[in-house]
Amino acid sequence: MTIPRTIRMHENDNVAIVVNAGGLPEGTVFPDGLTLRTRVPEGHKVALVDIAQGERIVRYDVTIGYALQPIARGTWIEESLVGMPAARGLDDLPRPVRDRAPLPPLEGHTFEGFRNPDGSVGTRNILAISETVQCVSGVVAFAVERIKKELLPNYPYVDDVVAIEHTYGCGVAIDAPGAEIPIRTLRNIAKNPNFGGRVMLVSLGCEKLQPARMFPAGSIPIQTPNQGLDTVCLQDAAHVGFGDMIASIMRTAEKHLAALNERRRETVPASELVVGVQCGGSDAFSGVTANPAVGFASDLLVRAGAAVMFSETTEVRDGIDQLTSRAADDDVAQAMIREMAWYDEYLKRGGVDRSANTTPGNKKGGLANITEKAMGSIIKSGTAPIAGVLSPGDKLQQKGLIYAATPASDFICGTLQLAAGMNMHVFTTGRGTPYGLAAVPVVKVATRDDLARRWHDLMDINAGRIATGEATIADVGWELFHFLLDVASGRKKTWAEHWKLHNALTLFNPAPVT
Amino acid sequence: MTIPRTIRMHENDNVAIVVNAGGLPEGTVFPDGLTLRTRVPEGHKVALVDIAQGERIVRYDVTIGYALQPIARGTWIEESLVGMPAARGLDDLPRPVRDRAPLPPLEGHTFEGFRNPDGSVGTRNILAISETVQCVSGVVAFAVERIKKELLPNYPYVDDVVAIEHTYGCGVAIDAPGAEIPIRTLRNIAKNPNFGGRVMLVSLGCEKLQPARMFPAGSIPIQTPNQGLDTVCLQDAAHVGFGDMIASIMRTAEKHLAALNERRRETVPASELVVGVQCGGSDAFSGVTANPAVGFASDLLVRAGAAVMFSETTEVRDGIDQLTSRAADDDVAQAMIREMAWYDEYLKRGGVDRSANTTPGNKKGGLANITEKAMGSIIKSGTAPIAGVLSPGDKLQQKGLIYAATPASDFICGTLQLAAGMNMHVFTTGRGTPYGLAAVPVVKVATRDDLARRWHDLMDINAGRIATGEATIADVGWELFHFLLDVASGRKKTWAEHWKLHNALTLFNPAPVT
Ligand SMILES: [Ca+2]
Ligand SMILES: [Ca+2]
Ligand SMILES: [Ca+2]
Ligand SMILES: [Ca+2]
Ligand SMILES: [Ca+2]
């Protein structure tokens, strides 16, 4: 018989999580004497003490809700027993903690990467073909298939050819408030370090998002006097027939392939990593196993001088007071409040609030509400001070722990982190998702042992061993840190890369379509 | 030397369009004595009389603007000379014209189609794999590639296997006002007549858009006692490893392939066509050649008993008074006003108005503003009374000319017309676009001879011959009508089908993401 186990996140908590596979039956007796008065499903909360009606339910040393009726010690705290705490306002938030001791530096860790002209480092060597508008995507997809078959084999140092397909560019209110977000996202994706600092663009000709608007003068660094933005325009009068369009795209692509093929990996410090972390398909184990392990790895990365972005505004919104106190200075705290306020307003305009975030899967997994989910989400940012804040679609220009404001939607968050310049992506999941991106390796961390075993060829890291007691948070954090360096170096591949699984990029466009 | 030519749309117009390729130089003398005082580019307007400052500029017998300064007969009416007319309010619109003579019936036209259990008729025999959520799309794409390679060759009567990939399903405010639009769109796409009335669904498991929400009880007709909604859930505990997921999808797909393979084309009346018409990459020729020809064909289709949908709310908004007077009855007129008001409000909420529609390409092509563009867009609906109005994402249940309210965005409009049940798509373009859809044939009609010649293997119909005088509107209208019946029957393919060019479906989601 397996030993009944719970995990309590903080000594002030009056609930803990049952971690045994399949949950535990009524009558189970724990080594410390706690006896279950009801069945408790796996990943769900049990009351550690008698909780009176109206009393706070505390997890992560934070009030995640109020008891709607008396809850006896040993009882399963079902969602229906938990009243949601009031929304945290954005006034009178804690000021940043002063004179915080910095995390100790971590030295000596390197990876093999592709150094770019602008100083950034790629983890893959990819030809990206940018598109101004959705109209061209069928033609570009046709060309990419031929490029992969006919040209790519001649350029063995190039890893892949990727079309930056999207649904923006025309039929949109391009001058509306918020339209700058999708436009700068597309611009900055083209400059992702994995694309070697080269920009190749396919345009239709009559679209609203003209090449000069997507890449205004100066936005593309000129690498040599003769080499700037390379555009193939399908409506160009010189194109007679479909074959001419394909030939133009292939000719332009070959020029870039030849240049990219000259690049070689070199040893660079771990500080060149730009890691985007997020979670999706979360359960109660996300905040207990995978996210704390990612938080541990995040601290290692920050200590090594790298950049780590955490995101997902609706999932951290309820922990804003934690975040402002962790801000490096008042400017960072104010920027964070500004991003939260913008999103509050965006949701309000659409007739909803942050409670729109939680999914049926979250609740089935034991998360009572967005407050509890937020605490489990924030923990993947580790303990470093928050060094900066990035608006959606902006490019990251600094190191350290960054709050990159994005929606929580996995694909929109990933797309915006890609635009920010991420060269490695970490994704934790409790319920399981086969998420992948074509442009950057996605390392998937399973929250539960059961998921890691069943999805053995989709999950890269098993943080479920923390729940079973086989590993500590530190063990899995270090494992993830080393795996990131191996994958970044091309020595290892993620499962998503192995199967060539990837999802479409998804732009965040808060403006109307027309 | 070519003969200088203009086209005037109505005897009350004080402007005409220069149709000669490359435009005409200053000093050109027309057969009727008109002499150009300035150069006039191809597709642009010339003043037929002296127009005083503040006087109306009239095209299609409609005021498309006001002269901002005196414009002498023979002068190019540049965009900068045209003041935009005030927005047409939605009050006091004309009532439907009473006792209108119906269009004479057109009998004897048929095509060879696939009759479905619900009575609808497909023009292609396609296995569609629906998805609840973007998370599954990488896995489904992997499976579809293997299905096409390993299974499809064994089912020669099945034309194709198509994944209904989309970016909805999770990370969205699923209970927000407007969220019903993307949900019903996905539901109704699955029921498109080209998919044989069979619904196969791949779900993740923890997504917000659960299968039962996407297809509530009763929304999928049960064809036999044992055959309803067929769902593969990736998070199903029975799936151990990626291979199990792919095997589940392939096993389910094969069952549907076997059933679809039993279907045969049969002769059906032309009334079984459900044609969606739209335009994209418009120029001044759109409203002179291609759209009038499509309008002629639309009348033929309506006379034959078919359904024809025209759409693109922001492009017809400025012609709302024409449309209410063409409504079959007051209910239809009111429904049209309701859809326009909804869209006005949607744009306003996003901080813009209908002037956000026009593109740089439109203006370069000679369209001064949205009013002029609207007149050229509406003309593709022909002259039939408007028999009904459809809200975005709804399924069409009637015949005749329908106003299907959609954004003008080519891909969103096409996706919504697909959900409405379109089995043939007609797309007119002046500047040129390689648009295609995987689920339904897209017949592309070029507005200009030059475009049709250069894009000879992308454009299916050349309406530019109307401008050169080689064909009448009726000639091209009949040609399109017969081509539609040929393509619907599978006797001919569109160029987009020939090259397998297709664009991603794009949902209209007016609600926020989370
Ligand atoms: Ca998340
Ligand atoms: Ca996420
Ligand atoms: Ca249009
Ligand atoms: Ca359109
Ligand atoms: Ca076509």
PDB file of N, CA, C and O and ligand atoms in Angstrom, chain A residues 278-280 282 312 315 373 377 380 408 410, ligand 1:
ATOM      1  N   GLN A 278       5.819  29.776 -19.192  1.00  0.00           N
ATOM      2  CA  GLN A 278       4.377  29.911 -18.999  1.00  0.00           C
ATOM      3  C   GLN A 278       3.804  28.552 -18.630  1.00  0.00           C
ATOM      4  O   GLN A 278       4.512  27.526 -18.631  1.00  0.00           O
ATOM      5  N   CYS A 279       2.541  28.532 -18.262  1.00  0.00           N
ATOM      6  CA  CYS A 279       1.861  27.285 -17.945  1.00  0.00           C
ATOM      7  C   CYS A 279       0.556  27.207 -18.722  1.00  0.00           C
ATOM      8  O   CYS A 279       0.018  28.224 -19.159  1.00  0.00           O
ATOM      9  N   GLY A 280       0.069  25.997 -18.898  1.00  0.00           N
ATOM     10  CA  GLY A 280      -1.182  25.788 -19.616  1.00  0.00           C
ATOM     11  C   GLY A 280      -1.755  24.441 -19.247  1.00  0.00           C
ATOM     12  O   GLY A 280      -1.015  23.495 -19.002  1.00  0.00           O
ATOM     13  N   SER A 282      -3.383  23.879 -16.495  1.00  0.00           N
ATOM     14  CA  SER A 282      -2.878  23.780 -15.121  1.00  0.00           C
ATOM     15  C   SER A 282      -3.800  22.938 -14.252  1.00  0.00           C
ATOM     16  O   SER A 282      -4.992  22.834 -14.497  1.00  0.00           O
ATOM     17  N   GLU A 312       1.304  36.171 -18.646  1.00  0.00           N
ATOM     18  CA  GLU A 312      -0.046  35.695 -18.325  1.00  0.00           C
ATOM     19  C   GLU A 312      -0.749  36.606 -17.316  1.00  0.00           C
ATOM     20  O   GLU A 312      -1.046  36.226 -16.180  1.00  0.00           O
ATOM     21  N   GLU A 315      -3.490  35.648 -14.933  1.00  0.00           N
ATOM     22  CA  GLU A 315      -3.143  34.636 -13.935  1.00  0.00           C
ATOM     23  C   GLU A 315      -2.275  35.168 -12.823  1.00  0.00           C
ATOM     24  O   GLU A 315      -2.074  34.489 -11.813  1.00  0.00           O
ATOM     25  N   LYS A 373      -5.249  29.875  -8.553  1.00  0.00           N
ATOM     26  CA  LYS A 373      -4.482  29.631  -9.776  1.00  0.00           C
ATOM     27  C   LYS A 373      -3.321  30.629  -9.878  1.00  0.00           C
ATOM     28  O   LYS A 373      -2.212  30.270 -10.279  1.00  0.00           O
ATOM     29  N   SER A 377       0.662  30.098 -10.335  1.00  0.00           N
ATOM     30  CA  SER A 377       1.274  30.568 -11.580  1.00  0.00           C
ATOM     31  C   SER A 377       2.502  31.434 -11.284  1.00  0.00           C
ATOM     32  O   SER A 377       3.557  31.284 -11.889  1.00  0.00           O
ATOM     33  N   LYS A 380       6.268  30.232 -10.519  1.00  0.00           N
ATOM     34  CA  LYS A 380       7.268  29.861 -11.518  1.00  0.00           C
ATOM     35  C   LYS A 380       8.224  31.011 -11.838  1.00  0.00           C
ATOM     36  O   LYS A 380       9.183  30.829 -12.603  1.00  0.00           O
ATOM     37  N   ALA A 408      -2.995  35.114 -21.025  1.00  0.00           N
ATOM     38  CA  ALA A 408      -2.573  33.795 -20.560  1.00  0.00           C
ATOM     39  C   ALA A 408      -2.711  32.733 -21.654  1.00  0.00           C
ATOM     40  O   ALA A 408      -2.087  31.676 -21.571  1.00  0.00           O
ATOM     41  N   ASP A 410      -2.133  30.233 -24.224  1.00  0.00           N
ATOM     42  CA  ASP A 410      -0.806  29.652 -24.453  1.00  0.00           C
ATOM     43  C   ASP A 410      -0.148  30.179 -25.725  1.00  0.00           C
ATOM     44  O   ASP A 410       1.050  30.479 -25.752  1.00  0.00           O
TER      45      ASP A 410
HETATM   46 CA    CA C   1      -1.114  29.611 -17.402  1.00  0.00          CA
END
